[in-house]
XYZ file of C-alpha atoms in Angstrom:
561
model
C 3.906 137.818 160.333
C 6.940 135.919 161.114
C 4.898 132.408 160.438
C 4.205 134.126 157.204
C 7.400 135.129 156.067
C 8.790 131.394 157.122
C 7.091 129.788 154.667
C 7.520 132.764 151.914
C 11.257 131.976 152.241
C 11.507 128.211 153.932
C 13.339 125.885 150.410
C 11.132 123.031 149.215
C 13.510 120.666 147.294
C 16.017 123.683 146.400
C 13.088 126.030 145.263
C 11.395 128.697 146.892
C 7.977 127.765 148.765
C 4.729 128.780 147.168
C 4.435 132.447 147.659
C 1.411 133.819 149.997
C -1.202 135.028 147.785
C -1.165 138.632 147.008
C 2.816 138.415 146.764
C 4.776 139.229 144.143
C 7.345 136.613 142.961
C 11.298 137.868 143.816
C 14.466 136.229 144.366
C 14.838 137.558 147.802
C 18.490 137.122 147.500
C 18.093 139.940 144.537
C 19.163 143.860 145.739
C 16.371 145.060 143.179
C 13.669 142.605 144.626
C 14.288 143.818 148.257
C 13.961 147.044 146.837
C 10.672 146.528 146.002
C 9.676 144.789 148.721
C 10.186 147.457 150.962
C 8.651 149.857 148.673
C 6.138 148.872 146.898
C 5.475 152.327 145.767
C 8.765 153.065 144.308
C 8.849 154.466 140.480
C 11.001 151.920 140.029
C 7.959 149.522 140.175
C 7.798 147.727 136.837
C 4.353 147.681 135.118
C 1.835 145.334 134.655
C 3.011 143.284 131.858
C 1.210 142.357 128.624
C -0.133 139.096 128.227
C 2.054 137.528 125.184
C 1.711 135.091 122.761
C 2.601 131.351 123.211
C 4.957 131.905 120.573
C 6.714 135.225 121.396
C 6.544 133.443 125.184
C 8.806 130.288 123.216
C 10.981 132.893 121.488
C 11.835 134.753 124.543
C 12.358 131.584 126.747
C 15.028 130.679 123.612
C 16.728 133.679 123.559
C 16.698 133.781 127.825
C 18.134 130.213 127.731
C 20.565 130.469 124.685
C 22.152 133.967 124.926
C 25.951 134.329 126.612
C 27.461 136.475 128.748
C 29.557 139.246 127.009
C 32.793 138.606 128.703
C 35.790 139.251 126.447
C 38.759 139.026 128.874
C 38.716 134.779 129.126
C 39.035 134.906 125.596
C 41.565 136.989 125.603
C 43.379 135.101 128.258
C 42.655 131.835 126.516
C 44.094 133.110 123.081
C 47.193 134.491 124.934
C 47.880 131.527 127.015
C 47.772 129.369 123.507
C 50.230 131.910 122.224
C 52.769 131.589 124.852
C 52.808 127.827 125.228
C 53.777 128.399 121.137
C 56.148 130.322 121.485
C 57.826 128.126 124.479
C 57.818 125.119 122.742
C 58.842 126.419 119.396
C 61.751 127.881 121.268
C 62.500 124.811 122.943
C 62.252 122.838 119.430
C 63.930 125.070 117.571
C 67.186 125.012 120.814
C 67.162 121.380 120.994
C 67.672 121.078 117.312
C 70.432 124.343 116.831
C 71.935 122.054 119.973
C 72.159 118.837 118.146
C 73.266 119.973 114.828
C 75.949 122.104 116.648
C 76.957 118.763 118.145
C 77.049 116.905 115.526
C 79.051 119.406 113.570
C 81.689 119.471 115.962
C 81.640 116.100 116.412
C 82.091 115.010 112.752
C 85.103 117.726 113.132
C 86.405 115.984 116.251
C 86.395 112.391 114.486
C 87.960 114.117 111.609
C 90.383 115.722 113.628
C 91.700 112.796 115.819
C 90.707 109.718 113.321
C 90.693 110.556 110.012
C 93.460 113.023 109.231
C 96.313 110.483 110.681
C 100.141 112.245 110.493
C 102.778 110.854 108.821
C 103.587 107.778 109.855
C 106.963 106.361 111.375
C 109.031 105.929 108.177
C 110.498 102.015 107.836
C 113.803 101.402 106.476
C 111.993 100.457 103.071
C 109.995 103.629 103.447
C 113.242 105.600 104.097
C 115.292 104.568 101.085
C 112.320 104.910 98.404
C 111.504 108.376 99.769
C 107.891 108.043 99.220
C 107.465 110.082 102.004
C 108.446 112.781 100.049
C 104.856 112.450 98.123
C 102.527 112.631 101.557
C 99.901 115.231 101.045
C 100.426 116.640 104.487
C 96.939 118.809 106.214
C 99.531 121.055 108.610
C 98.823 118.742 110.933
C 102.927 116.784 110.409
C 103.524 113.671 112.059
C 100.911 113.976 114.704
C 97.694 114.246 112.269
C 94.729 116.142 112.145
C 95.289 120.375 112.204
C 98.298 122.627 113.572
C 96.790 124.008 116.591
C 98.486 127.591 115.534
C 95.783 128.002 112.877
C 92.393 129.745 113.988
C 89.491 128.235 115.338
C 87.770 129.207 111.761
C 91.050 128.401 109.580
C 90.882 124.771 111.001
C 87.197 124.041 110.681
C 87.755 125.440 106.623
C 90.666 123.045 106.207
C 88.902 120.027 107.700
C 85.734 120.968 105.714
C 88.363 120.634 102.726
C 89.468 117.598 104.107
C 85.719 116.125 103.996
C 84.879 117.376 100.399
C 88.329 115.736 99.141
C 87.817 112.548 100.843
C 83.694 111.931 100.915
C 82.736 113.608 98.268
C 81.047 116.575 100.118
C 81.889 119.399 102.519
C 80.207 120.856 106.004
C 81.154 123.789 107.411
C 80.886 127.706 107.926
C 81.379 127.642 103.767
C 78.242 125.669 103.074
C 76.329 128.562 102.308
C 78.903 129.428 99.571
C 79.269 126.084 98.394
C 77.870 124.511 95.301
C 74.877 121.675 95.801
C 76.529 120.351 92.427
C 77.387 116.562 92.982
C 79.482 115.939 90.179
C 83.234 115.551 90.438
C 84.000 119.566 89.266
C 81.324 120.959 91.955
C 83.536 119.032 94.688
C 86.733 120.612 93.245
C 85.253 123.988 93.333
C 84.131 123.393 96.934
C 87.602 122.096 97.847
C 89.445 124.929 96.205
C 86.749 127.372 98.185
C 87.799 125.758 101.335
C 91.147 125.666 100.862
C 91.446 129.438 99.920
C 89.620 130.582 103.073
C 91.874 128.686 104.819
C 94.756 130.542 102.966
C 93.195 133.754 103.684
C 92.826 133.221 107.293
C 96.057 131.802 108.123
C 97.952 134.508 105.682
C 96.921 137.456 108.980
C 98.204 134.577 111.582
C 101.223 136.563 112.665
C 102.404 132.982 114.076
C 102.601 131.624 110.518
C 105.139 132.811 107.869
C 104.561 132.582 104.085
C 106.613 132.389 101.206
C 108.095 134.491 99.653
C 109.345 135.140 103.061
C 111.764 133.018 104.590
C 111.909 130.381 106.260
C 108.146 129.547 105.726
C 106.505 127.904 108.190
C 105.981 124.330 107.376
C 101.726 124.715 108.032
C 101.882 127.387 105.269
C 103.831 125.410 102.622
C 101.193 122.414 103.542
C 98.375 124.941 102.916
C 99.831 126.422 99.635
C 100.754 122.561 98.302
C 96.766 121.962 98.514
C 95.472 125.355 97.230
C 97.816 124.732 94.299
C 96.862 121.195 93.688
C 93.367 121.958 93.915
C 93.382 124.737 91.394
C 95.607 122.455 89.059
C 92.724 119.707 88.895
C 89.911 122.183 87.984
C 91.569 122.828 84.781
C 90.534 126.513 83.526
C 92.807 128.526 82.320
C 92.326 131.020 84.876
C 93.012 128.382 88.074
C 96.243 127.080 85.909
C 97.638 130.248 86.404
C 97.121 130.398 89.728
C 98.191 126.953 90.568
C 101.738 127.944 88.443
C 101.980 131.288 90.834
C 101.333 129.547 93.907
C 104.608 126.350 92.791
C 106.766 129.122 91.945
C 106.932 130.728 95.260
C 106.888 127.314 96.590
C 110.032 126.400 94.329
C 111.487 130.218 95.272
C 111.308 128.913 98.758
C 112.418 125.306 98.365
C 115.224 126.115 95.821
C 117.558 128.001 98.501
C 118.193 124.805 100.229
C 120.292 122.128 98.950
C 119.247 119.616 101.179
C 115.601 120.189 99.740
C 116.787 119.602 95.904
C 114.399 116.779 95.079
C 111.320 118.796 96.263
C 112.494 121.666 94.108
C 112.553 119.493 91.047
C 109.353 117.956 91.741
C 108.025 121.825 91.712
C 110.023 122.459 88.661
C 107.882 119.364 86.988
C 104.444 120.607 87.880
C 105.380 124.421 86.947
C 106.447 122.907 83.671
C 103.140 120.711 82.805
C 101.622 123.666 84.212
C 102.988 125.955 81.321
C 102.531 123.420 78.979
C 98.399 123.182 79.426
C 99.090 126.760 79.174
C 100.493 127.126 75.561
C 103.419 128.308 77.193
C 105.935 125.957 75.604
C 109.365 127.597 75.629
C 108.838 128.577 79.163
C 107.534 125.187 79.889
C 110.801 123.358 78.385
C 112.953 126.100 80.713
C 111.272 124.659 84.220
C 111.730 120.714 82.733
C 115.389 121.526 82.061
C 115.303 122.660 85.678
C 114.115 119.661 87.091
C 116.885 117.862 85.041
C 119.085 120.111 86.786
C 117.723 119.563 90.330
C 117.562 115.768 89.703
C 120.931 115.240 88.596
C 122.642 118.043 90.489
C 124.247 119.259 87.871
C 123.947 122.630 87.538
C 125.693 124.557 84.478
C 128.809 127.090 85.633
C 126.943 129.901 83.305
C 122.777 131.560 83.832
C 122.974 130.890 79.506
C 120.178 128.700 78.458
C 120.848 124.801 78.050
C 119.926 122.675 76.014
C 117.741 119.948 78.088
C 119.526 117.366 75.803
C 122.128 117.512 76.688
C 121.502 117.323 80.423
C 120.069 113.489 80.210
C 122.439 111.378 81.902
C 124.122 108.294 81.217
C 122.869 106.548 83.855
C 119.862 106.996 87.048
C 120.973 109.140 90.083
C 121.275 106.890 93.036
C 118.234 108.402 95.242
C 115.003 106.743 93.862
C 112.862 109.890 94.349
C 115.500 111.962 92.110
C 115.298 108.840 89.565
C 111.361 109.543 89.208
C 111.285 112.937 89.276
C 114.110 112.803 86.374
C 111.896 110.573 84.672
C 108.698 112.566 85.105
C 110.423 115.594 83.504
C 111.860 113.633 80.042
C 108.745 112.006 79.882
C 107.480 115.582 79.990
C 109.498 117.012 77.551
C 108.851 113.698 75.404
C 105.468 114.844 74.871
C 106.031 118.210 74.455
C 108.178 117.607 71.378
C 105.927 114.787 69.800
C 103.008 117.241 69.963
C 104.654 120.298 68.086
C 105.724 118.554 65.362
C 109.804 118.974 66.929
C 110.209 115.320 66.022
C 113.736 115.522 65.950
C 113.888 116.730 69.237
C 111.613 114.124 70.636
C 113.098 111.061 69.085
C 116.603 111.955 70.510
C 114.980 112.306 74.314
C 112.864 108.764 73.773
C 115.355 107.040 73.153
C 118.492 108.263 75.205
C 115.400 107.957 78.408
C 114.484 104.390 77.127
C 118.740 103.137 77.328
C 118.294 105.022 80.521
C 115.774 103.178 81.986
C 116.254 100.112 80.412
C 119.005 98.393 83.104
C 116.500 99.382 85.565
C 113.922 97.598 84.613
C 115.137 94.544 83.464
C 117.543 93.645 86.521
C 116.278 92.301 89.711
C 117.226 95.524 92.078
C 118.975 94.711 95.284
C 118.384 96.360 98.666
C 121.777 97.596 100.206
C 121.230 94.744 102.655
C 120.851 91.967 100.300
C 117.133 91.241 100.021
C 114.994 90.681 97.458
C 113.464 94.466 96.400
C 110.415 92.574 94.744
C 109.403 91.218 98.738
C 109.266 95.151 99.650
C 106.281 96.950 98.492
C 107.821 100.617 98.500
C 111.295 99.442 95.961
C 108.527 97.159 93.962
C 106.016 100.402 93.332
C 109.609 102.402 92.454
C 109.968 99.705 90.510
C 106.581 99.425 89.089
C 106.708 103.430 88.199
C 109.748 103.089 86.315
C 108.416 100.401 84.433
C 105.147 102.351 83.051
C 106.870 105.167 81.848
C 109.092 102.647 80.236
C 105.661 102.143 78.461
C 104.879 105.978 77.798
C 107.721 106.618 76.102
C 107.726 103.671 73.971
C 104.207 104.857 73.153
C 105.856 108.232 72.141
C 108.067 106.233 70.075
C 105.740 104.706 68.166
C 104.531 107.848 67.317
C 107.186 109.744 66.324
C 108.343 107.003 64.406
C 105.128 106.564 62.444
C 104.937 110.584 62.271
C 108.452 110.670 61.091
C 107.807 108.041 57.789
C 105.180 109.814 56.679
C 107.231 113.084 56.350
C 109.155 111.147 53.953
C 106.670 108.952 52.174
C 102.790 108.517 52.058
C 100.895 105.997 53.963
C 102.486 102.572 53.720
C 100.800 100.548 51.380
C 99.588 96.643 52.478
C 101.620 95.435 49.823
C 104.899 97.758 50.676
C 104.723 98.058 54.471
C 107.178 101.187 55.533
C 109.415 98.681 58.232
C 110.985 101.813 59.283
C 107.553 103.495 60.087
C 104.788 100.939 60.605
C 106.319 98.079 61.451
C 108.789 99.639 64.004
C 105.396 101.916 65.379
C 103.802 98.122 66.275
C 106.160 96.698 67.536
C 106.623 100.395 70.083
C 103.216 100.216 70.526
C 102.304 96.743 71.373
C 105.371 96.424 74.122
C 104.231 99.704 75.615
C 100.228 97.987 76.063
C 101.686 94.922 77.427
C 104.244 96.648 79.706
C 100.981 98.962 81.429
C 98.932 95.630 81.715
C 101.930 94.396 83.552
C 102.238 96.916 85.710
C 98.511 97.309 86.500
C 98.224 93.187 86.807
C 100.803 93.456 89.651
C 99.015 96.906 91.654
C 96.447 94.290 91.616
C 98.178 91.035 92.145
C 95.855 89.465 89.264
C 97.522 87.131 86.896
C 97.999 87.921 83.000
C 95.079 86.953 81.671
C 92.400 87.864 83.218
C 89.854 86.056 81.940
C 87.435 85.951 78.783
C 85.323 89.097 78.786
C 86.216 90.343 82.109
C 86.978 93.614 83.082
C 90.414 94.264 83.979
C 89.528 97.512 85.849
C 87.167 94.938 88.363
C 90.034 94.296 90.016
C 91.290 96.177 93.156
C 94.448 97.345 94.016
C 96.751 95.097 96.095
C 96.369 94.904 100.120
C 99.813 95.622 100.331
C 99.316 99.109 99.005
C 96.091 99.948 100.581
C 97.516 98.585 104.073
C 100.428 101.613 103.867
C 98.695 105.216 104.341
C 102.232 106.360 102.588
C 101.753 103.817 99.600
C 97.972 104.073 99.071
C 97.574 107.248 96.845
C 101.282 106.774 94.781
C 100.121 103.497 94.233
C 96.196 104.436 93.121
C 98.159 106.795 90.950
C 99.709 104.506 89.857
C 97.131 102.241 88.700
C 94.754 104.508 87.434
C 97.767 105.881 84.923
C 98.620 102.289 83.987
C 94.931 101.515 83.103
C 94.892 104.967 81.055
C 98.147 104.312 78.962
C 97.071 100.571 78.580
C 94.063 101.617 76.669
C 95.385 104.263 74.796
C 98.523 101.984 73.444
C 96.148 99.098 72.258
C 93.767 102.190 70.632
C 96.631 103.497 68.472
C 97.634 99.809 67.565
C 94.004 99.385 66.457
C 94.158 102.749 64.486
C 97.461 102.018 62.496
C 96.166 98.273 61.347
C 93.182 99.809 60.219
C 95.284 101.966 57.902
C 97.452 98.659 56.819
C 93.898 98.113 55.545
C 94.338 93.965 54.661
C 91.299 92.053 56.075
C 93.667 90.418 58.641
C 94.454 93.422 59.731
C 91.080 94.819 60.459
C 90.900 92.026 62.132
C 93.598 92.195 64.358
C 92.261 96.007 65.182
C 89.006 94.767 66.549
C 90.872 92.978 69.022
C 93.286 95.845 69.940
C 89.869 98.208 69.893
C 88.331 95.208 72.695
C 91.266 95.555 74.364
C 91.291 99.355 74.491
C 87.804 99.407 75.860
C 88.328 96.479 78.473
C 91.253 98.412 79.968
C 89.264 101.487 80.140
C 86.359 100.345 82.175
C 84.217 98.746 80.073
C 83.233 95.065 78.982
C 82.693 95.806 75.301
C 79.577 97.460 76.697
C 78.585 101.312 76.902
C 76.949 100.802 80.348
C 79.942 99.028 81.919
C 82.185 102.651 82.043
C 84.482 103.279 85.372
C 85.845 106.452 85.989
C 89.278 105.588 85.010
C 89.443 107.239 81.782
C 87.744 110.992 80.923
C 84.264 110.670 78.668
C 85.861 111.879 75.789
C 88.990 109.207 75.626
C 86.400 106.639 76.345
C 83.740 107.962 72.985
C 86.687 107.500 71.081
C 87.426 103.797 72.210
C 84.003 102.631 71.812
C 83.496 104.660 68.381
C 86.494 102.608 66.955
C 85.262 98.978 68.690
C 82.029 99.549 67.168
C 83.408 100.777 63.409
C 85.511 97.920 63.306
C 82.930 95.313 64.771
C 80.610 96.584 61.940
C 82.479 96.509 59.347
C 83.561 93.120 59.606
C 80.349 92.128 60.261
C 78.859 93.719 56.860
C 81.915 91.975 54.817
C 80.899 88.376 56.400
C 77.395 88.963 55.773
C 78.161 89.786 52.095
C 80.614 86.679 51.665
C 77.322 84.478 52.641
């Protein structure tokens, strides 16, 4: 027996040895098979089974081979395990990147911070006796730069965000999700203004910070009201004019009370006026000009009765050069007030007591205290420079009024009957006052006179002596971009009255004032050649009367051939 059972179970080439005959084939490695074995008899004992088919033999050998095991828990395990890993790496993806952009957000703040928003610099003696130090736009930061530490962490990253709109034209920050996606010049104002008014808000609960109209204000809160107010005052509406005007006032409350501080209070006095002017407003507007005239001159009247602004001009220019252009700014001011409400009168009498005003000024060589040359000195030569344009404005006015005045009196001069008085006297206003602003904006750019034969003048940047100083740079932009403006608009109206002489030379002589009109404001006789220096509507109306003129003289040529 034990022979026999060695070669039931001794493995042939990993199989089982032939069973003994009589067997029955088991797995002896099977509990059920050793069941049997043992008892044979058991009810347990499958049946004889029924010869099948060779083709239900196939299909069961198919479904024996092909047919899985119904375990559900690796799948589950699989499914999980695919889960997790998604999860982890998502959350690592998704840290790395809140990580980098939180880095790079504070580190375009830090660069702004310590690089871009420099302080005031060190004032030269040149700087000094111009006072245009008096014109930095100061970011709280003073002479150090970059933010006053007393504001909030939140306050600070708003007013650099401001900072980055201003300056490049787009803002990052804790705002962006209020901000406008608008691109255009008025969807960065609105995002500045946004800014700049959180800022306000969260410094205003800084019990560290005091604003007007308590007093003394701290100096980071009349920074941060100065740029609110500015900001509002270049959107324009009607609504942020107002505000803009509320915000100067308690400025000029605050600013007024100290004597040493009189030039800043007239420069407050200027804006609140222009500021009631947009805002039909005149009579108030004329009350805060003769105010500046008050501050500028220091010469207040012994009585609270109102004053004429008349007769506040002076005889001659105060001796601080930020008083003379702030005295200026106002007349000039006033100027056009009167010209545009018909009080011709009025006007005439304040261009011309301004123009013997500013006339010595302009025409002598000024002299440093010390004896040099003012001209070598780039702060007296922009003084110098500023006088000079609104030289040009109000001759422009002139010409005007005078023009506006002869027709009161008499119809529209005939070619054969000029009106000398009106006309003639309105051309000769008007052509000094386009040369004087291409003067002026030939030397912000150090170009010569004539610039060349269908150039641009507006190609031309401004001088590196300007854009070198961080105090000169944005008077002196100012500067240019005003000269460029009044250039363009003096040659216009020269065009416009020889058009109404109506003698062929004289339609003539308007195309070329017309060319010159649209040269100086950005374009080279050519609609796709427009720079920003002048608004879309002035520039319409310059290339509307180039293009009149051009084709009318064109038609009468054609018809003399």
């Amino acid at each position: 027996m034990l022979r026999q059972a060695r070669c039931v179970f001794s493995p042939v080439s990993g199989r089982l040895a032939t069973p003994v005959r009589g067997r029955i084939q088991l797995s002896p490695t099977s509990i059920y098979a050793r069941r049997l074995a043992t008892n044979p008899n058991s009810p347990e004992t499958p049946a004889p089974a029924t010869p099948k088919s060779d083709k239900q033999q196939s299909e069961a050998a198919l479904n024996e081979d092909y047919s899985p095991h119904e375990n559900y828990v690796k799948p589950v395990q699989y499914t999980l395990s695919v889960f997790r890993k998604l999860v982890f790496y998502s959350s690592a993806l998704t840290v790395s990147l809140a990580t980098l952009a939180f880095l790079g957000f504070e580190g375009a703040h830090l660069w702004v911070e310590n690089r871009s928003m420099t302080g005031l610099p060190k004032e030269n003696e040149d700087d000094e006796l111009w006072g245009w130090g008096n014109e930095w736009e100061g970011w709280t930061g003073g002479n150090k730069g970059g933010t006053d530490p007393v504001l909030s962490w939140r306050a600070r990253h708003a007013l650099r965000s401001a900072w980055m709109a201003q300056h490049w034209g787009t803002g990052s920050g804790y705002l962006a999700a209020a901000s406008s996606t608008n691109p255009s010049p008025q969807g960065d104002l609105d995002l500045i203004e946004a800014f700049l008014a959180q800022t306000v808000e969260l410094a205003s609960s800084n019990p560290k910070l005091t604003f007007p109209p308590e007093s003394p204000a701290s100096s980071a809160a009349i920074d941060l009201l100065s740029l609110h107010a500015s900001a509002l005052e270049r959107i324009g509406t009607r609504q942020s004019l107002a505000k803009a005007r509320e915000t100067y006032q308690l400025l000029w409350k605050e600013s007024s009370g100290d004597a040493q501080r009189h030039v800043e209070s007239a420069r407050l006095a200027v804006k609140i006026g222009d500021l009631s002017s947009r805002l039909r407003q005149g009579d108030l507007a004329v009350d805060w000009w003769t105010k500046a005239i008050e501050y500028s001159t220091l010469s207040f009247p012994s009585s609270d009765q109102q004053v004429d602004p008349l007769s506040l001009i002076p005889q001659t220019l105060p001796p601080s050069p930020p008083s003379q252009r702030t005295l200026v700014s106002a007349l000039v001011s006033l100027s056009a007030y009167y010209s545009m409400n018909g009080m011709l009168e009025k006007a005439l009498q304040v261009e011309e007591k301004t123009l013997k005003l500013l006339y010595p000024a302009i025409t002598s060589n000024a002299k440093e205290p010390h004896g040099q040359d003012a001209s070598k000195l780039p702060g007296s030569r922009l003084h110098e420079l500023f006088l000079q344009h609104r030289y040009s404005v109000l001759n422009a006015h002139l010409a005007e009024v005078l023009y506006g005045r002869s027709l009161d009196k008499s119809s529209i001069p005939k070619p054969s009957q000029p009106n000398v008085d009106g006309a003639y006297a309105s051309h000769v206003h008007l052509h000094l006052a386009a040369t004087s602003s291409e003067k002026v904006a030939n030397a912000l750019t150090s170009t010569p006179k004539n610039h060349g034969e269908g150039a641009s003048p507006v190609a031309q940047p401004l001088a590196s002596i300007y854009t070198s100083s961080p105090i000169l740079l944005r008077p002196a932009s100012t500067l240019l971009r005003n000269a460029r403006r009044s250039a363009a608009e003096s040659w216009n109206l020269a065009g416009l009255l020889y058009e109404l002489e109506g003698r062929d030379e004289d339609k003539r002589k308007a195309l070329e004032c017309f060319e010159r009109a649209v040269q100086w404001a950005g374009g080279n006789t050519s609609i796709e050649d427009v720079k920003s220096d002048v608004v879309e509507k002035e520039w319409e109306g310059y290339w509307k009367n180039y293009t009149r003129a051009k084709q009318r003289l064109t038609e009468k040529s054609g018809n003399h051939h």
